[in-house]
XYZ file of C-alpha atoms in Angstrom:
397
model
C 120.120 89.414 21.958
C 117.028 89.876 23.749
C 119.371 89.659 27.073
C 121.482 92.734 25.828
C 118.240 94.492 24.662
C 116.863 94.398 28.438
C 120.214 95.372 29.750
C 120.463 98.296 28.212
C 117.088 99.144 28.119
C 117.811 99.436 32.760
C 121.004 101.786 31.822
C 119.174 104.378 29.954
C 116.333 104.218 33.106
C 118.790 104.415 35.837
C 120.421 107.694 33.944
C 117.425 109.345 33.887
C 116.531 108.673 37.184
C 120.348 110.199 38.009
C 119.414 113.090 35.698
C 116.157 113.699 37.610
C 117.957 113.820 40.452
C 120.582 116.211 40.050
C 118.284 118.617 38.189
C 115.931 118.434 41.233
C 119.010 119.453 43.264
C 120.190 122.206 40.892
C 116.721 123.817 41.368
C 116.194 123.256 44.802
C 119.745 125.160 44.806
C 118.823 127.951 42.437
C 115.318 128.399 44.957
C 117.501 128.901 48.237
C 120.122 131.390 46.311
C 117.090 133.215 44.986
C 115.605 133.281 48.831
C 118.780 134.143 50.474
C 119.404 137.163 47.886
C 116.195 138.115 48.954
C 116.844 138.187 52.145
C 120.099 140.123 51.943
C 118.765 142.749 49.741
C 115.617 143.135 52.235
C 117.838 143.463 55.318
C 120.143 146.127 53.638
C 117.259 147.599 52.652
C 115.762 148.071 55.912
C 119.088 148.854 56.862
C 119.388 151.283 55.072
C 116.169 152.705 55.501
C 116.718 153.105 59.313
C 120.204 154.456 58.625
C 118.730 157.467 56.726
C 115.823 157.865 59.477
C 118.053 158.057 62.162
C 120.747 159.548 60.878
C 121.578 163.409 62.423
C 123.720 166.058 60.565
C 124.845 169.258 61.820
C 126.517 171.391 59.216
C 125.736 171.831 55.452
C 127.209 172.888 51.956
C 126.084 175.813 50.129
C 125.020 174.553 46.269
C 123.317 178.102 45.094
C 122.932 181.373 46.551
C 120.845 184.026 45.149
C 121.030 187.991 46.563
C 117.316 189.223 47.478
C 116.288 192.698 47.929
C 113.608 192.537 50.424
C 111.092 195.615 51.714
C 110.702 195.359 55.619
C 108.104 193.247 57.050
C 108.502 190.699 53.655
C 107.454 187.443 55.060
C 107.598 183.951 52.981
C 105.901 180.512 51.736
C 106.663 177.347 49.822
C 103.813 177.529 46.732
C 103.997 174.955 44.510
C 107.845 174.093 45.150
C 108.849 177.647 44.605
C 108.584 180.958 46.964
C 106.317 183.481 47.334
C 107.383 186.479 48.962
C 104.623 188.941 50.403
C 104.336 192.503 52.482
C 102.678 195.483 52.279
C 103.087 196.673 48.814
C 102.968 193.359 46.855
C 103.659 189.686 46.131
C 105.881 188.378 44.355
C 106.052 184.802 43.126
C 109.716 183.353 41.919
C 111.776 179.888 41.471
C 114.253 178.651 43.898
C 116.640 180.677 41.690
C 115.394 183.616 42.579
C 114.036 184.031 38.903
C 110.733 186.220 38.883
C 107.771 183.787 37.994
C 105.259 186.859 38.443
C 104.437 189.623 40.837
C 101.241 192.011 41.682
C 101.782 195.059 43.567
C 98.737 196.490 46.078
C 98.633 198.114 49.419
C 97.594 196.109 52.613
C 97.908 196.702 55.774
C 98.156 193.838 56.900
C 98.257 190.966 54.343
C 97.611 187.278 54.996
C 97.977 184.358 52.709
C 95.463 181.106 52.325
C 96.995 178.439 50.355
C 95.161 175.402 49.177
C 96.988 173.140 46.745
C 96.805 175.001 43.299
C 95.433 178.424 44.560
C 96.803 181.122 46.809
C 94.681 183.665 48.423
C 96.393 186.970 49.805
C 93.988 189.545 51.547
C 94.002 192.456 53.417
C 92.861 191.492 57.774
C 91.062 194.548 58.390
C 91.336 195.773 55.421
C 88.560 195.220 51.999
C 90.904 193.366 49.246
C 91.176 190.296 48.481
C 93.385 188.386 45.303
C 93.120 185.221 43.918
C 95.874 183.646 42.407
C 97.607 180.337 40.773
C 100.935 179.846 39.438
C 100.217 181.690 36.449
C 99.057 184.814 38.199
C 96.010 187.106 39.180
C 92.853 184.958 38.526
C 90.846 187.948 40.028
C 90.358 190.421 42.338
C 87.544 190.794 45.294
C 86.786 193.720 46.872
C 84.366 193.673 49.580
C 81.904 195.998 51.252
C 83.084 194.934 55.139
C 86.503 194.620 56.898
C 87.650 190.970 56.122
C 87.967 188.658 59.312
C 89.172 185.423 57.621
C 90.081 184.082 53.813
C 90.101 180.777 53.003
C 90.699 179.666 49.525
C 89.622 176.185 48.313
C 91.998 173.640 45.106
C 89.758 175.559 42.471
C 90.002 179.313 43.322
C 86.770 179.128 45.434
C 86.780 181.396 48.525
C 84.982 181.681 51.514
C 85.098 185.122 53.416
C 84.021 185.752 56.995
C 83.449 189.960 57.945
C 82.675 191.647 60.935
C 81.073 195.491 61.253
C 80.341 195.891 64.959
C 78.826 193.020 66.431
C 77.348 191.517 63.058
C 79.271 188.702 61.425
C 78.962 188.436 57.547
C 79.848 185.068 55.406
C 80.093 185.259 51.735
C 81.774 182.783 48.831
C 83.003 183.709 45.716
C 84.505 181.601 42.659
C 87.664 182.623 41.083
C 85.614 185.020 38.981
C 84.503 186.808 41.668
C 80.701 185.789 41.655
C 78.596 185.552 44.598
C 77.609 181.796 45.344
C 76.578 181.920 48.683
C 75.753 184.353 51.948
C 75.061 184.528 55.643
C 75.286 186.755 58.739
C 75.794 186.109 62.363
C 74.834 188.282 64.962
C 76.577 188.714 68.114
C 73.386 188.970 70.145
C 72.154 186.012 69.620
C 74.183 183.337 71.179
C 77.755 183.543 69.962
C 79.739 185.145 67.511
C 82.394 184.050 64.370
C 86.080 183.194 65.575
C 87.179 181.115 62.681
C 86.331 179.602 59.682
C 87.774 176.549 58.091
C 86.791 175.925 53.714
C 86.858 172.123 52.343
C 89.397 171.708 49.189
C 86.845 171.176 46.966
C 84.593 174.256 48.445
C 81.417 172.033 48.964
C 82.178 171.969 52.986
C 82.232 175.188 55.151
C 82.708 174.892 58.981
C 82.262 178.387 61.400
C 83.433 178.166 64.577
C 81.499 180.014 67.084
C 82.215 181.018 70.721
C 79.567 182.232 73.134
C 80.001 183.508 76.630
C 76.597 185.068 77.356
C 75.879 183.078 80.225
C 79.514 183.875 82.005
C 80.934 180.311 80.886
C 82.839 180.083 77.526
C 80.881 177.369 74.912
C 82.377 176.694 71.203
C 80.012 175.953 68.577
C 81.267 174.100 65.782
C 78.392 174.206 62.737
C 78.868 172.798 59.101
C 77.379 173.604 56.355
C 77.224 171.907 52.658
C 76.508 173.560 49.557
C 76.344 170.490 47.159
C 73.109 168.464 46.701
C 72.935 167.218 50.421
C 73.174 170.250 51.765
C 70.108 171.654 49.577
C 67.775 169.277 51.368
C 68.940 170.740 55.132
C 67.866 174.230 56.859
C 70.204 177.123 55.655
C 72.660 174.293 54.746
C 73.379 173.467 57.931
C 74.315 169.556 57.932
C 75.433 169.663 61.284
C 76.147 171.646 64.899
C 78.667 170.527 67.487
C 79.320 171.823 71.093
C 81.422 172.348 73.616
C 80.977 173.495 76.692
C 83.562 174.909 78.708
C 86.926 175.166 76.370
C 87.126 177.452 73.502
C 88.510 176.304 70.271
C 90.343 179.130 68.696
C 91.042 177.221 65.290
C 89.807 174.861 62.763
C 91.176 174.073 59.773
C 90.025 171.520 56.934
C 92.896 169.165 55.433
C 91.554 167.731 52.977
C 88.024 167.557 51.822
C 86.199 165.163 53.772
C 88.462 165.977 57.125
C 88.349 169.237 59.611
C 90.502 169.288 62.819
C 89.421 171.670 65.596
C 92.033 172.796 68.045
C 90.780 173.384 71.551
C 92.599 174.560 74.365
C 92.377 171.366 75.764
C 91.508 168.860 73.226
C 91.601 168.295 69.947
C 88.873 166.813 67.393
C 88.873 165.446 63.932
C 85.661 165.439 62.103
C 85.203 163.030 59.022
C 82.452 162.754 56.143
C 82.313 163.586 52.646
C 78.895 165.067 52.982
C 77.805 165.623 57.007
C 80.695 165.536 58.947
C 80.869 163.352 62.466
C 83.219 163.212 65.080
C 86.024 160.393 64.373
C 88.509 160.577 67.409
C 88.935 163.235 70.562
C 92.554 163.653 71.436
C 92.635 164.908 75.301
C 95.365 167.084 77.155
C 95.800 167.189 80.751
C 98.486 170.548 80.186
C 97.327 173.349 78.153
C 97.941 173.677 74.814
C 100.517 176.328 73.702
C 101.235 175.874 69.773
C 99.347 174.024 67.069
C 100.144 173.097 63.820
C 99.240 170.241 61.196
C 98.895 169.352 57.515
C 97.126 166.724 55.393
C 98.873 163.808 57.458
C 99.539 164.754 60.448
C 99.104 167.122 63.682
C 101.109 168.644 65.639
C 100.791 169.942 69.555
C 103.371 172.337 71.525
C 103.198 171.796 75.730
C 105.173 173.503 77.985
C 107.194 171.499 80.572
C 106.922 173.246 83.015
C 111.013 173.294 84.103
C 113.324 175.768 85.028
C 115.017 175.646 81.914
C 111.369 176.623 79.780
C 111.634 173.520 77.575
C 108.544 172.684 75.701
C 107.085 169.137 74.747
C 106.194 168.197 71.080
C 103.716 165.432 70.158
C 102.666 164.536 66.487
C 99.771 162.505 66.009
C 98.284 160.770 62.553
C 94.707 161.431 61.454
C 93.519 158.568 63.369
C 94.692 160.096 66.548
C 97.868 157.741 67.129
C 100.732 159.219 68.664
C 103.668 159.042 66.097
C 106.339 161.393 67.595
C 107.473 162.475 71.161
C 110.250 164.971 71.699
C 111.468 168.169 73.493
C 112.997 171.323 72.408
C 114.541 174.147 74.648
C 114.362 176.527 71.518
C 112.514 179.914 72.694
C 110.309 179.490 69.132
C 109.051 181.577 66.612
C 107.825 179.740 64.354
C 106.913 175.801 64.401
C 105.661 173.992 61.127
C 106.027 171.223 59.041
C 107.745 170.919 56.046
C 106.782 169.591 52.562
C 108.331 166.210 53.340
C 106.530 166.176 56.969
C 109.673 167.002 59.068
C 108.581 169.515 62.033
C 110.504 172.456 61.725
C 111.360 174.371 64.901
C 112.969 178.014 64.661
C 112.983 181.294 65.779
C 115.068 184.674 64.683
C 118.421 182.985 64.284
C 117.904 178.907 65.349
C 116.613 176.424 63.464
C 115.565 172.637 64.655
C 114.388 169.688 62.303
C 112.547 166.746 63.380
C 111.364 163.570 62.225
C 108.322 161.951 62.678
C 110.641 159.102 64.386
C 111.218 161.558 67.124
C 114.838 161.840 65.553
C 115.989 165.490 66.055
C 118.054 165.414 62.501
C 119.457 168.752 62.476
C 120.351 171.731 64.891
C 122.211 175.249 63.740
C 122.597 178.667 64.862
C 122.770 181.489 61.470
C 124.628 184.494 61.733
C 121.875 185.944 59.211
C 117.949 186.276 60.502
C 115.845 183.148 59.334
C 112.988 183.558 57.617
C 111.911 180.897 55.983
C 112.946 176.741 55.347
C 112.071 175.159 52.655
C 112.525 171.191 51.845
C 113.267 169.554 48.566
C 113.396 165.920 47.566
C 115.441 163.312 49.339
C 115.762 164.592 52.559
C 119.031 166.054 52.868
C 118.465 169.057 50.262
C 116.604 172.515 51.579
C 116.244 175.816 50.930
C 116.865 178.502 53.200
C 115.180 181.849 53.204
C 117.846 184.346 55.126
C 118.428 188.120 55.564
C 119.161 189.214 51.950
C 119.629 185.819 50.343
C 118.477 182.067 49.782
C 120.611 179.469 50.170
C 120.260 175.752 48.385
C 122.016 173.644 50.791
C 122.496 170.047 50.977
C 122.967 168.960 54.989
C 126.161 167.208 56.326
């Protein structure tokens, strides 16, 4: 009895031990399936991911089209994924099907738009007249007491205005309201006058971009000034002065609010700091610079080179000053840019080129109706197109 006791008490051991085993197995299996789906799924995802980078098109389908009415001179922007259409005698603001959002009517000479996020400023260059607008309409309007120079509207409605009356420079901001927060002058006598002005988004930052050739050489001047807490502790605001001598820098521009890029004629530098802004990374050139363009992520540099044919050169560079994208165009431009989803778009009366920041050139086409405006939408292959008496919601091909 006790025999038979023992002898079965080594079966029921030896079955687990079996049982052990092959569940040991089954999970070891389950572990590699689970890895090797994985796997799969990663590579067709990087797969796939390349595919759509690199992949070209060169026709498209028409989805919408919408008959427009324009007055001459009407020229065009992408505001908060719909269009706003400006000229002389107004602005109008309006979906992507061509429904009216809302419109203001005025008289301008010569009107310019500054667009910052939620806010749109459209003033008169030379002119005295300035509104301030977000996608529900006419926050205010500014009329000042000088001919304007420069706008630049901030993410709250916040402007900064630069004026000139004969060789005098005059700086003012305003809030949305139309109150007077702040003031300067510059006079041209005394080393240097205004060019260019460049507003943070959140309208605590204000760079002025001086040039200077008194002395027969050309110097830039790049001074910024702060108007929050920090800056109250400085001389006239001033939190810091930067300059150049010999190359003039004909543009700055803030893209975000703790990041200014100045565009030189041969160089190009990006300033960083929330409160007193320093030099982060010089880009050099040996060619001149012909075209310039950028947004929050990138920049974007035009070169000629220099061939029979008049091709030009485009580099794009992140905000740390790494080149990203490398590519050539023989496209006699109008207009370069980039677009909402950071494609550089190349075009001029009736051509349009898109680019990638892969250095892909992802679409190429000739319209029989003038160009004036392309707009991108989500997932790459979907655009808007801003022709001669209509827009167009195409998907590429």
């Amino acid at each position: 009895m006790k025999k038979s006791e023992k002898k079965g008490f080594h079966t029921v051991e030896s079955n687990t031990d079996e049982l052990d085993e092959k569940i040991y197995e089954h999970r070891k299996s389950i572990f590699w399936k689970s890895v090797w789906t994985v796997c799969i799924l990663v590579v067709v995802l990087v797969a796939f991911g390349l595919w759509t980078a690199l992949r070209t098109f060169t026709s498209f389908d028409v989805r919408n089209s919408i008959e427009r009415t324009d007055s001459e001179a009407s020229s065009f922007e992408s505001f908060l994924e719909n269009i706003v259409k400006y000229s002389n005698d107004g602005i109008v603001y309006m979906d992507d099907a061509g429904e009216l959002i809302w419109n203001q009517s005025f008289e301008m000479s010569a009107p310019k738009l500054s667009i910052c996020e939620n806010y749109l400023a459209v003033y008169d260059r030379g002119g005295m007249e300035i509104y301030i607008m977000n996608e529900s309409g006419v926050k205010n309007r500014i009329e000042t007491n000088r001919p304007i120079q420069k706008v630049c509207v901030a993410n709250q409605g916040t402007v900064a205005v630069l004026m000139k009356e004969g060789t005098t420079s005059y700086l003012k901001l305003y809030d949305q309201n139309g109150a007077e927060l702040a003031n300067g002058e510059f006079y041209g006598n005394k080393g240097g006058f205004p060019i260019d002005i460049a507003f943070s988004y959140d309208a605590q930052k204000l760079a002025v971009d001086m040039v200077d050739v008194s002395d027969g050489s050309i110097k830039s001047t790049i001074n910024f000034y702060n108007f929050g807490s920090v800056g109250q502790n400085e001389i006239n605001n001033n939190v810091g002065t930067y300059s150049f001598s010999d190359m003039l820098i004909p543009e700055i521009r803030y893209v975000s609010s703790d990041r200014m890029v100045a565009f030189g004629d041969s160089e190009i530098i990006i300033f960083t700091g929330s409160q007193k802004p320093q030099i982060s990374k010089e880009i050099f050139f040996e060619n001149e610079i012909q075209s310039v363009f950028c947004n929050e992520s990138y920049i974007g540099v035009v070169q000629s080179n220099y061939d029979e044919a008049g091709t030009h050169h485009i580099r794009v560079f992140d905000m740390r000053g790494n080149e990203v994208m490398s590519g050539d165009t023989g496209m006699a431009y109008r207009e370069i840019e980039f677009l909402d989803n950071n494609e550089i778009c190349v075009r001029n009366q009736y051509e349009c080129q898109l680019f990638t920041v892969h250095s892909v050139r992802k679409f190429e086409y000739t319209f029989d109706n003038e160009l004036y405006k392309v707009i991108s939408r989500n997932g790459g292959t979907d655009y808007i197109l801003v022709l001669d008496g209509v827009t167009e919601e195409v998907h590429l091909k």
